[in-house]
Amino acid sequence: MSEWETVIGLEIHTQLSTRSKLFSAASTQYGAEPNRQACGIDLALPGVLPVVNCEAIRMAVMFGLAVGAKIRTPCVFARKNYFYPDLPRGYQISQYELPIVEGGTVEIELQDGSHRQIELTRAHLEEDAGKLLHEGYAGESAVDLNRAGVPLMEIVSEPQMRSPEEASAYMRTLHGIVTFLGICDGNMEQGSFRCDANISMRQKGEKELGVKVELKNINSFRFVERALRYEQQRQVDALESGKPIIQETRQYDPGTDRTRPMRVKEYADDYRYFPDPDLLPVVVDESIQAELAESLPELPQARKTRLIDQHALSADLATVLVQSRQWADYFEATVEAGASASTAARWITGEVFARMHKESTELAEPPVSADSLAQLLKCIDSGVVSNSAAKEVLAAMWKGEGEAEEIIEVRGLRQVGAGADLDQWVDQAIEAHPDEVEQYRGGKDRLLGFFVGQVMKASGGKADPKQVSEQLRTKLQSD
Amino acid sequence: MHERTLLEQAQALQDGEVSSVELTQFYLNRIQAHDESLNSFVTVTGAQALAQAEAADRARSAGEAGPLTGVPLAHKDIFCTRGVRTTCGSRMLDNFVSPYDATVVERLQAAGMVMLGKTNMDEFAMGSSNENSCYGPVRNPWDPERVPGGSSGGSAAAVAARLAPAATATDTGGSIRQPATFCGVTGLKPTYGRVSRFGMVAYASSLDQGGMLGVSAEDCAALLGTMAGFDSRDSTSVDHPVPDYQKELKQPVDGLRLGLPKEFFDDRLDARIRASVEEAVAAWEGQGAQLVEISLPNLPLATPAYYVIASAECSSNLARYDGVRYGHRCADPEDLEDLFCRSREEGFGAEVRRRIMIGTYALSAGYREAYYDRARRVRQLIRRDFQQAFEKVDAIAAPVSPVLPFRLGEKTQDPVAMYLIDCYTIPVNLAGLPGLSLPARPVDGLPTGVQLIGNYFDEARLLGLGAAWQRETDWHRQVPPGFA
Amino acid sequence: MDLTAETVRGIAKLARLRPNPDEEQRLIQDLGAILEFFAQLSEAEVDGIEPMAHPLEVDQRMREDEVTEPDRREDYQEIAPDAREGLYRVPAVLDSD
């Protein structure tokens, strides 16, 4: 492998989270009955015309500004002409020669903590196609055009990634950026964030690019890495046994963990791009750019640094928290509501995440608000409940049984701290075991555990072991 | 009644001389009596027309009538009409009933006008003779052996034969002005973006513009005031105030500078038509206009540039007709490719297929730069030529067509010869300017016309010049023998 | 302009048309003549001239991001050659790329 260099470029399709479509006022909501959200424009009825959704333009500009790209103004919509049943006009409205976003850079972080800059070629706006259904239509295909016209932003990178790990890190980084910007819901299962990966191999030191293979429609960080790793090996094997690489489009099958060629078209497509005469050049005023630049939210990288600085979090915890804006926000809201940062970070990335993943039905957000969680975490920090009892409390809160304090009282989970009971149990334990006291005072420190056990037993497990051992230590020494 | 102009009929309705139902029935009767030979209508909407007329009469008795309430008119079958089929002269759309109205239709209906039916046209507005309709050719009311011009041949013939007081039409390369001239009626192509294209089936988006054919320039002014204006559903429509065109008509001709571009009076022009055009020009000079010789040097390139651009855009605009969601679908498709190819091959006529082929070629890899990109640059040059001319003149006078109405079948074998018939109308579309076609002195019993070209949004000036001339002449009032 | 049958067939394929052999001959002739007519464009002096987008050099107007289109599936599918259970039907498409 050492003599080969891997060259990877990614084209990432992000679905912009507008309410209406890119060129029509039909809804973009996911999951409607077939063709209920396909209006005359989406169906390409004769005589209807596209009208640009300003929110999609704003979102693309926000992205451009966030990655330090140039916003091209005016930018131009072009027609990409080809026939397919899911493409009602017989052309897709996209951008070709004059895309809205040009250039830009994103910084990726690798497993070993090192950083790399990946340059973007461009990002452009285009409309999605409809959906073809093949199963269960008696040898026919069925067309659902609800998705036709949904706005997509295609982000094209330079071929600067050198390993599958880098490609996956890049994909994660962009996912973070678009979700933190609030311009994409990032839902990969519904296809809101998916990528095509181009990969080629060349000899180390070689300037020319090798023959590239395009891997289509990958919708998971894990799969992009696996697919590229498989493809990397396949290409190296071929090259080393003297077989040429065929320029083609392949598909990754997660089941077999292999890639396979997709149907080869009879003849090469010639998309005959030209500026769409139904639409005019789009100008983004300086003032709008300035306004959007002003309102840009904090991006994952900056947020992570701030979480580390402001809340004294470890880099690992901060990394986990900024994997989505939702969790970073949840964390900060919990701290804002009074929880200590370290307990909040530990509990959110531990218990809360575990519960979120355990749920069989997908939860958009945790059923316990940041405020409520903070109340529970405060109880932990002040010793009102033990860690293990707190897990039980959270489980009850998750089911909607009430607020932390309520549950603690009802279930009698309050941990016994300093007070009459504890004093009494400690005294009893010392009085009942004079021999052990003697041995302890003679230097057998290990016996402290024995006394703690006695006290815990007497308390029925409610005493805080930390306080118990502190009191025992004081009393055993002083007498 | 049919000898009156649209505005005179509106006046008769207002005066209670006639009801809208009577007027509508009168025109329906004329269509029934005369259209079999002309073939100017694809669909006659008798029952709906009478219902609309009744509503108009009710509105009038309720005191809610506007100036055009109850006046009938016909729509070119390129404008979508909800509930009434819109064929575009194509087998592809033979069964297409639009689920919505075009903005133009909506606005005229809101003004209380009554739709008599949908007029025949060259398929998808591609043609200059109206021989490219799947419903058969339209005949010229002045001579049934001759063509009425195209693509709005049905609208022009219907107005000329007084089967409708006026008709909507569209003009991509001359499709309003050339049939107006061939049939001896008045036709206006407004500034690109003046009238909404929403619901107007697209041929070449950057050139298509809706307008109208009527008896007089004043009639056109009245209709334009209703049809024009910004439409949020058409991104290319322009948000520019709509003046009171009828009021503006009265501006004097005296002192106007009228440009005569030498490239329009070249040797392609039939000398007899030249004489008619010069007679009109002399009349304006007599009313005080100052004649200025001008030059539009890039004009000779307009026709090839136009056909490249129009064909390229049409090849893409017509890709939506694939037999999936509406329109013609071939019987028993073997597979997907068969469905696409056979539905389109069967659904489109020869000229439409020819332009789709040429346009596909002009956009294809390796040719786009030489054809499409270059043509769009030439278009810019032509636009500049006109802009420079309008620094020196207020309007331009020119012929509309280099030839008289020709015989059916005379030019169908030679597409390029057919394309060249539009050489005097095409430059106006390329530049996006308004153009008005007015009937002039006939030649051997066949109509001729003169064209006025104005600066952007200067429709009022053109219509004013037209009205001034029509006050002195009566070419526009002549009804073809047999339709009197 | 010499246009081969192969070129005409390639263009027809891109345009999803299927001319029969007679028409193909006619197209070779007609398209050839039209391309010859277009050849005049090469004489144009267009260096440094920007292609024209809109005659009035206006910019795109945009609409607000609002959902205003009602569900009219029944109306739209009434005019469809083959729609069942709310879906447009086409012959089987082999690969969904």
PDB file of N, CA, C and O in Angstrom, chain B residues 1-20 22-24 26-27 30 60 66-73 113 116 159 162-166 215 219 477:
ATOM      1  N   MET B   1     -73.530  44.719 -36.543  1.00  0.00           N
ATOM      2  CA  MET B   1     -72.791  44.797 -35.269  1.00  0.00           C
ATOM      3  C   MET B   1     -71.325  44.408 -35.437  1.00  0.00           C
ATOM      4  O   MET B   1     -70.433  45.008 -34.853  1.00  0.00           O
ATOM      5  N   HIS B   2     -71.087  43.355 -36.296  1.00  0.00           N
ATOM      6  CA  HIS B   2     -69.714  42.861 -36.419  1.00  0.00           C
ATOM      7  C   HIS B   2     -68.798  43.838 -37.135  1.00  0.00           C
ATOM      8  O   HIS B   2     -67.591  43.677 -37.137  1.00  0.00           O
ATOM      9  N   GLU B   3     -69.402  44.872 -37.760  1.00  0.00           N
ATOM     10  CA  GLU B   3     -68.538  45.838 -38.434  1.00  0.00           C
ATOM     11  C   GLU B   3     -67.976  46.861 -37.457  1.00  0.00           C
ATOM     12  O   GLU B   3     -67.082  47.626 -37.799  1.00  0.00           O
ATOM     13  N   ARG B   4     -68.508  46.832 -36.278  1.00  0.00           N
ATOM     14  CA  ARG B   4     -68.006  47.786 -35.289  1.00  0.00           C
ATOM     15  C   ARG B   4     -66.725  47.275 -34.626  1.00  0.00           C
ATOM     16  O   ARG B   4     -66.463  46.078 -34.597  1.00  0.00           O
ATOM     17  N   THR B   5     -66.013  48.197 -34.063  1.00  0.00           N
ATOM     18  CA  THR B   5     -64.819  47.811 -33.302  1.00  0.00           C
ATOM     19  C   THR B   5     -65.266  47.302 -31.941  1.00  0.00           C
ATOM     20  O   THR B   5     -66.429  47.455 -31.550  1.00  0.00           O
ATOM     21  N   LEU B   6     -64.315  46.739 -31.230  1.00  0.00           N
ATOM     22  CA  LEU B   6     -64.609  46.210 -29.899  1.00  0.00           C
ATOM     23  C   LEU B   6     -65.096  47.316 -28.962  1.00  0.00           C
ATOM     24  O   LEU B   6     -66.050  47.134 -28.206  1.00  0.00           O
ATOM     25  N   LEU B   7     -64.472  48.479 -29.056  1.00  0.00           N
ATOM     26  CA  LEU B   7     -64.867  49.577 -28.172  1.00  0.00           C
ATOM     27  C   LEU B   7     -66.258  50.093 -28.517  1.00  0.00           C
ATOM     28  O   LEU B   7     -67.015  50.490 -27.633  1.00  0.00           O
ATOM     29  N   GLU B   8     -66.582  50.054 -29.811  1.00  0.00           N
ATOM     30  CA  GLU B   8     -67.935  50.470 -30.208  1.00  0.00           C
ATOM     31  C   GLU B   8     -68.973  49.474 -29.687  1.00  0.00           C
ATOM     32  O   GLU B   8     -70.072  49.865 -29.292  1.00  0.00           O
ATOM     33  N   GLN B   9     -68.606  48.223 -29.679  1.00  0.00           N
ATOM     34  CA  GLN B   9     -69.524  47.219 -29.127  1.00  0.00           C
ATOM     35  C   GLN B   9     -69.665  47.384 -27.620  1.00  0.00           C
ATOM     36  O   GLN B   9     -70.766  47.234 -27.070  1.00  0.00           O
ATOM     37  N   ALA B  10     -68.556  47.704 -26.976  1.00  0.00           N
ATOM     38  CA  ALA B  10     -68.613  47.952 -25.532  1.00  0.00           C
ATOM     39  C   ALA B  10     -69.557  49.114 -25.248  1.00  0.00           C
ATOM     40  O   ALA B  10     -70.333  49.094 -24.288  1.00  0.00           O
ATOM     41  N   GLN B  11     -69.493  50.102 -26.123  1.00  0.00           N
ATOM     42  CA  GLN B  11     -70.372  51.270 -25.971  1.00  0.00           C
ATOM     43  C   GLN B  11     -71.842  50.863 -26.147  1.00  0.00           C
ATOM     44  O   GLN B  11     -72.702  51.262 -25.376  1.00  0.00           O
ATOM     45  N   ALA B  12     -72.089  50.000 -27.166  1.00  0.00           N
ATOM     46  CA  ALA B  12     -73.462  49.544 -27.422  1.00  0.00           C
ATOM     47  C   ALA B  12     -74.013  48.792 -26.208  1.00  0.00           C
ATOM     48  O   ALA B  12     -75.188  48.919 -25.861  1.00  0.00           O
ATOM     49  N   LEU B  13     -73.131  47.995 -25.559  1.00  0.00           N
ATOM     50  CA  LEU B  13     -73.551  47.277 -24.350  1.00  0.00           C
ATOM     51  C   LEU B  13     -73.877  48.267 -23.239  1.00  0.00           C
ATOM     52  O   LEU B  13     -74.880  48.135 -22.542  1.00  0.00           O
ATOM     53  N   GLN B  14     -73.029  49.250 -23.131  1.00  0.00           N
ATOM     54  CA  GLN B  14     -73.199  50.263 -22.090  1.00  0.00           C
ATOM     55  C   GLN B  14     -74.494  51.049 -22.310  1.00  0.00           C
ATOM     56  O   GLN B  14     -75.207  51.369 -21.368  1.00  0.00           O
ATOM     57  N   ASP B  15     -74.793  51.337 -23.593  1.00  0.00           N
ATOM     58  CA  ASP B  15     -75.989  52.110 -23.922  1.00  0.00           C
ATOM     59  C   ASP B  15     -77.261  51.259 -23.869  1.00  0.00           C
ATOM     60  O   ASP B  15     -78.358  51.764 -24.109  1.00  0.00           O
ATOM     61  N   GLY B  16     -77.103  49.974 -23.669  1.00  0.00           N
ATOM     62  CA  GLY B  16     -78.276  49.113 -23.623  1.00  0.00           C
ATOM     63  C   GLY B  16     -78.837  48.820 -25.001  1.00  0.00           C
ATOM     64  O   GLY B  16     -79.934  48.271 -25.145  1.00  0.00           O
ATOM     65  N   GLU B  17     -78.071  49.125 -26.024  1.00  0.00           N
ATOM     66  CA  GLU B  17     -78.499  48.867 -27.393  1.00  0.00           C
ATOM     67  C   GLU B  17     -78.572  47.357 -27.652  1.00  0.00           C
ATOM     68  O   GLU B  17     -79.387  46.887 -28.444  1.00  0.00           O
ATOM     69  N   VAL B  18     -77.709  46.628 -26.956  1.00  0.00           N
ATOM     70  CA  VAL B  18     -77.655  45.177 -27.120  1.00  0.00           C
ATOM     71  C   VAL B  18     -77.232  44.576 -25.772  1.00  0.00           C
ATOM     72  O   VAL B  18     -76.562  45.252 -24.982  1.00  0.00           O
ATOM     73  N   SER B  19     -77.645  43.342 -25.504  1.00  0.00           N
ATOM     74  CA  SER B  19     -77.173  42.684 -24.273  1.00  0.00           C
ATOM     75  C   SER B  19     -75.974  41.820 -24.612  1.00  0.00           C
ATOM     76  O   SER B  19     -75.729  41.492 -25.777  1.00  0.00           O
ATOM     77  N   SER B  20     -75.269  41.420 -23.585  1.00  0.00           N
ATOM     78  CA  SER B  20     -74.107  40.561 -23.814  1.00  0.00           C
ATOM     79  C   SER B  20     -74.545  39.210 -24.359  1.00  0.00           C
ATOM     80  O   SER B  20     -73.882  38.635 -25.218  1.00  0.00           O
ATOM     81  N   GLU B  22     -77.095  38.630 -26.279  1.00  0.00           N
ATOM     82  CA  GLU B  22     -77.399  38.809 -27.712  1.00  0.00           C
ATOM     83  C   GLU B  22     -76.117  38.901 -28.539  1.00  0.00           C
ATOM     84  O   GLU B  22     -75.985  38.269 -29.585  1.00  0.00           O
ATOM     85  N   LEU B  23     -75.197  39.682 -28.037  1.00  0.00           N
ATOM     86  CA  LEU B  23     -73.941  39.877 -28.768  1.00  0.00           C
ATOM     87  C   LEU B  23     -73.179  38.560 -28.871  1.00  0.00           C
ATOM     88  O   LEU B  23     -72.638  38.202 -29.933  1.00  0.00           O
ATOM     89  N   THR B  24     -73.147  37.830 -27.764  1.00  0.00           N
ATOM     90  CA  THR B  24     -72.434  36.556 -27.734  1.00  0.00           C
ATOM     91  C   THR B  24     -73.101  35.567 -28.688  1.00  0.00           C
ATOM     92  O   THR B  24     -72.430  34.902 -29.484  1.00  0.00           O
ATOM     93  N   PHE B  26     -74.829  36.250 -31.229  1.00  0.00           N
ATOM     94  CA  PHE B  26     -74.576  36.737 -32.576  1.00  0.00           C
ATOM     95  C   PHE B  26     -73.241  36.207 -33.098  1.00  0.00           C
ATOM     96  O   PHE B  26     -73.140  35.690 -34.220  1.00  0.00           O
ATOM     97  N   TYR B  27     -72.209  36.294 -32.260  1.00  0.00           N
ATOM     98  CA  TYR B  27     -70.897  35.804 -32.690  1.00  0.00           C
ATOM     99  C   TYR B  27     -70.869  34.278 -32.787  1.00  0.00           C
ATOM    100  O   TYR B  27     -70.253  33.722 -33.696  1.00  0.00           O
ATOM    101  N   ARG B  30     -72.237  33.475 -36.043  1.00  0.00           N
ATOM    102  CA  ARG B  30     -71.292  33.759 -37.136  1.00  0.00           C
ATOM    103  C   ARG B  30     -70.223  32.661 -37.212  1.00  0.00           C
ATOM    104  O   ARG B  30     -69.832  32.241 -38.304  1.00  0.00           O
ATOM    105  N   ARG B  60     -74.163  44.039 -15.156  1.00  0.00           N
ATOM    106  CA  ARG B  60     -74.506  45.356 -15.683  1.00  0.00           C
ATOM    107  C   ARG B  60     -75.771  45.887 -15.011  1.00  0.00           C
ATOM    108  O   ARG B  60     -75.809  47.050 -14.578  1.00  0.00           O
ATOM    109  N   GLY B  66     -67.796  46.897 -15.790  1.00  0.00           N
ATOM    110  CA  GLY B  66     -66.625  47.684 -16.163  1.00  0.00           C
ATOM    111  C   GLY B  66     -66.711  48.011 -17.638  1.00  0.00           C
ATOM    112  O   GLY B  66     -67.670  47.605 -18.310  1.00  0.00           O
ATOM    113  N   PRO B  67     -65.699  48.714 -18.166  1.00  0.00           N
ATOM    114  CA  PRO B  67     -65.747  49.118 -19.574  1.00  0.00           C
ATOM    115  C   PRO B  67     -65.798  47.960 -20.569  1.00  0.00           C
ATOM    116  O   PRO B  67     -66.308  48.123 -21.677  1.00  0.00           O
ATOM    117  N   LEU B  68     -65.262  46.784 -20.193  1.00  0.00           N
ATOM    118  CA  LEU B  68     -65.230  45.666 -21.153  1.00  0.00           C
ATOM    119  C   LEU B  68     -66.227  44.557 -20.784  1.00  0.00           C
ATOM    120  O   LEU B  68     -66.277  43.518 -21.446  1.00  0.00           O
ATOM    121  N   THR B  69     -67.004  44.771 -19.758  1.00  0.00           N
ATOM    122  CA  THR B  69     -67.940  43.731 -19.313  1.00  0.00           C
ATOM    123  C   THR B  69     -68.892  43.325 -20.433  1.00  0.00           C
ATOM    124  O   THR B  69     -69.517  44.172 -21.069  1.00  0.00           O
ATOM    125  N   GLY B  70     -68.942  42.012 -20.661  1.00  0.00           N
ATOM    126  CA  GLY B  70     -69.895  41.482 -21.625  1.00  0.00           C
ATOM    127  C   GLY B  70     -69.404  41.437 -23.059  1.00  0.00           C
ATOM    128  O   GLY B  70     -70.094  40.923 -23.931  1.00  0.00           O
ATOM    129  N   VAL B  71     -68.197  41.957 -23.317  1.00  0.00           N
ATOM    130  CA  VAL B  71     -67.670  41.928 -24.696  1.00  0.00           C
ATOM    131  C   VAL B  71     -67.038  40.555 -24.946  1.00  0.00           C
ATOM    132  O   VAL B  71     -66.220  40.099 -24.153  1.00  0.00           O
ATOM    133  N   PRO B  72     -67.407  39.904 -26.046  1.00  0.00           N
ATOM    134  CA  PRO B  72     -66.817  38.590 -26.312  1.00  0.00           C
ATOM    135  C   PRO B  72     -65.421  38.695 -26.923  1.00  0.00           C
ATOM    136  O   PRO B  72     -65.089  39.716 -27.538  1.00  0.00           O
ATOM    137  N   LEU B  73     -64.643  37.663 -26.721  1.00  0.00           N
ATOM    138  CA  LEU B  73     -63.367  37.553 -27.425  1.00  0.00           C
ATOM    139  C   LEU B  73     -62.960  36.087 -27.476  1.00  0.00           C
ATOM    140  O   LEU B  73     -63.592  35.242 -26.832  1.00  0.00           O
ATOM    141  N   MET B 113     -65.093  39.924 -19.551  1.00  0.00           N
ATOM    142  CA  MET B 113     -65.159  39.550 -20.964  1.00  0.00           C
ATOM    143  C   MET B 113     -65.609  38.091 -21.116  1.00  0.00           C
ATOM    144  O   MET B 113     -65.414  37.268 -20.234  1.00  0.00           O
ATOM    145  N   LEU B 116     -65.405  33.154 -26.305  1.00  0.00           N
ATOM    146  CA  LEU B 116     -66.165  32.448 -27.341  1.00  0.00           C
ATOM    147  C   LEU B 116     -65.584  31.068 -27.626  1.00  0.00           C
ATOM    148  O   LEU B 116     -66.308  30.147 -28.002  1.00  0.00           O
ATOM    149  N   VAL B 159     -60.592  37.233 -36.254  1.00  0.00           N
ATOM    150  CA  VAL B 159     -60.851  38.668 -36.104  1.00  0.00           C
ATOM    151  C   VAL B 159     -61.123  39.294 -37.482  1.00  0.00           C
ATOM    152  O   VAL B 159     -62.046  40.096 -37.644  1.00  0.00           O
ATOM    153  N   ARG B 162     -64.407  38.647 -38.645  1.00  0.00           N
ATOM    154  CA  ARG B 162     -65.347  39.169 -37.647  1.00  0.00           C
ATOM    155  C   ARG B 162     -66.150  38.032 -37.011  1.00  0.00           C
ATOM    156  O   ARG B 162     -67.347  38.120 -36.803  1.00  0.00           O
ATOM    157  N   LEU B 163     -65.405  36.932 -36.692  1.00  0.00           N
ATOM    158  CA  LEU B 163     -66.030  35.856 -35.920  1.00  0.00           C
ATOM    159  C   LEU B 163     -65.806  36.105 -34.433  1.00  0.00           C
ATOM    160  O   LEU B 163     -66.322  35.382 -33.582  1.00  0.00           O
ATOM    161  N   ALA B 164     -64.997  37.103 -34.145  1.00  0.00           N
ATOM    162  CA  ALA B 164     -64.779  37.561 -32.772  1.00  0.00           C
ATOM    163  C   ALA B 164     -64.324  39.011 -32.871  1.00  0.00           C
ATOM    164  O   ALA B 164     -63.629  39.365 -33.825  1.00  0.00           O
ATOM    165  N   PRO B 165     -64.725  39.840 -31.909  1.00  0.00           N
ATOM    166  CA  PRO B 165     -64.308  41.248 -31.971  1.00  0.00           C
ATOM    167  C   PRO B 165     -62.807  41.415 -31.759  1.00  0.00           C
ATOM    168  O   PRO B 165     -62.219  42.385 -32.234  1.00  0.00           O
ATOM    169  N   ALA B 166     -62.191  40.478 -31.063  1.00  0.00           N
ATOM    170  CA  ALA B 166     -60.748  40.520 -30.802  1.00  0.00           C
ATOM    171  C   ALA B 166     -60.328  39.144 -30.325  1.00  0.00           C
ATOM    172  O   ALA B 166     -61.179  38.313 -30.005  1.00  0.00           O
ATOM    173  N   VAL B 215     -59.449  44.830 -34.169  1.00  0.00           N
ATOM    174  CA  VAL B 215     -59.763  45.595 -35.370  1.00  0.00           C
ATOM    175  C   VAL B 215     -58.929  46.881 -35.397  1.00  0.00           C
ATOM    176  O   VAL B 215     -58.325  47.222 -36.407  1.00  0.00           O
ATOM    177  N   ASP B 219     -58.738  49.408 -29.855  1.00  0.00           N
ATOM    178  CA  ASP B 219     -59.181  48.145 -29.252  1.00  0.00           C
ATOM    179  C   ASP B 219     -58.014  47.458 -28.541  1.00  0.00           C
ATOM    180  O   ASP B 219     -58.147  46.939 -27.429  1.00  0.00           O
ATOM    181  N   ARG B 477     -60.865  48.768 -41.182  1.00  0.00           N
ATOM    182  CA  ARG B 477     -62.308  48.527 -41.067  1.00  0.00           C
ATOM    183  C   ARG B 477     -62.840  47.639 -42.190  1.00  0.00           C
ATOM    184  O   ARG B 477     -64.025  47.294 -42.207  1.00  0.00           O
TER     185      ARG B 477
END
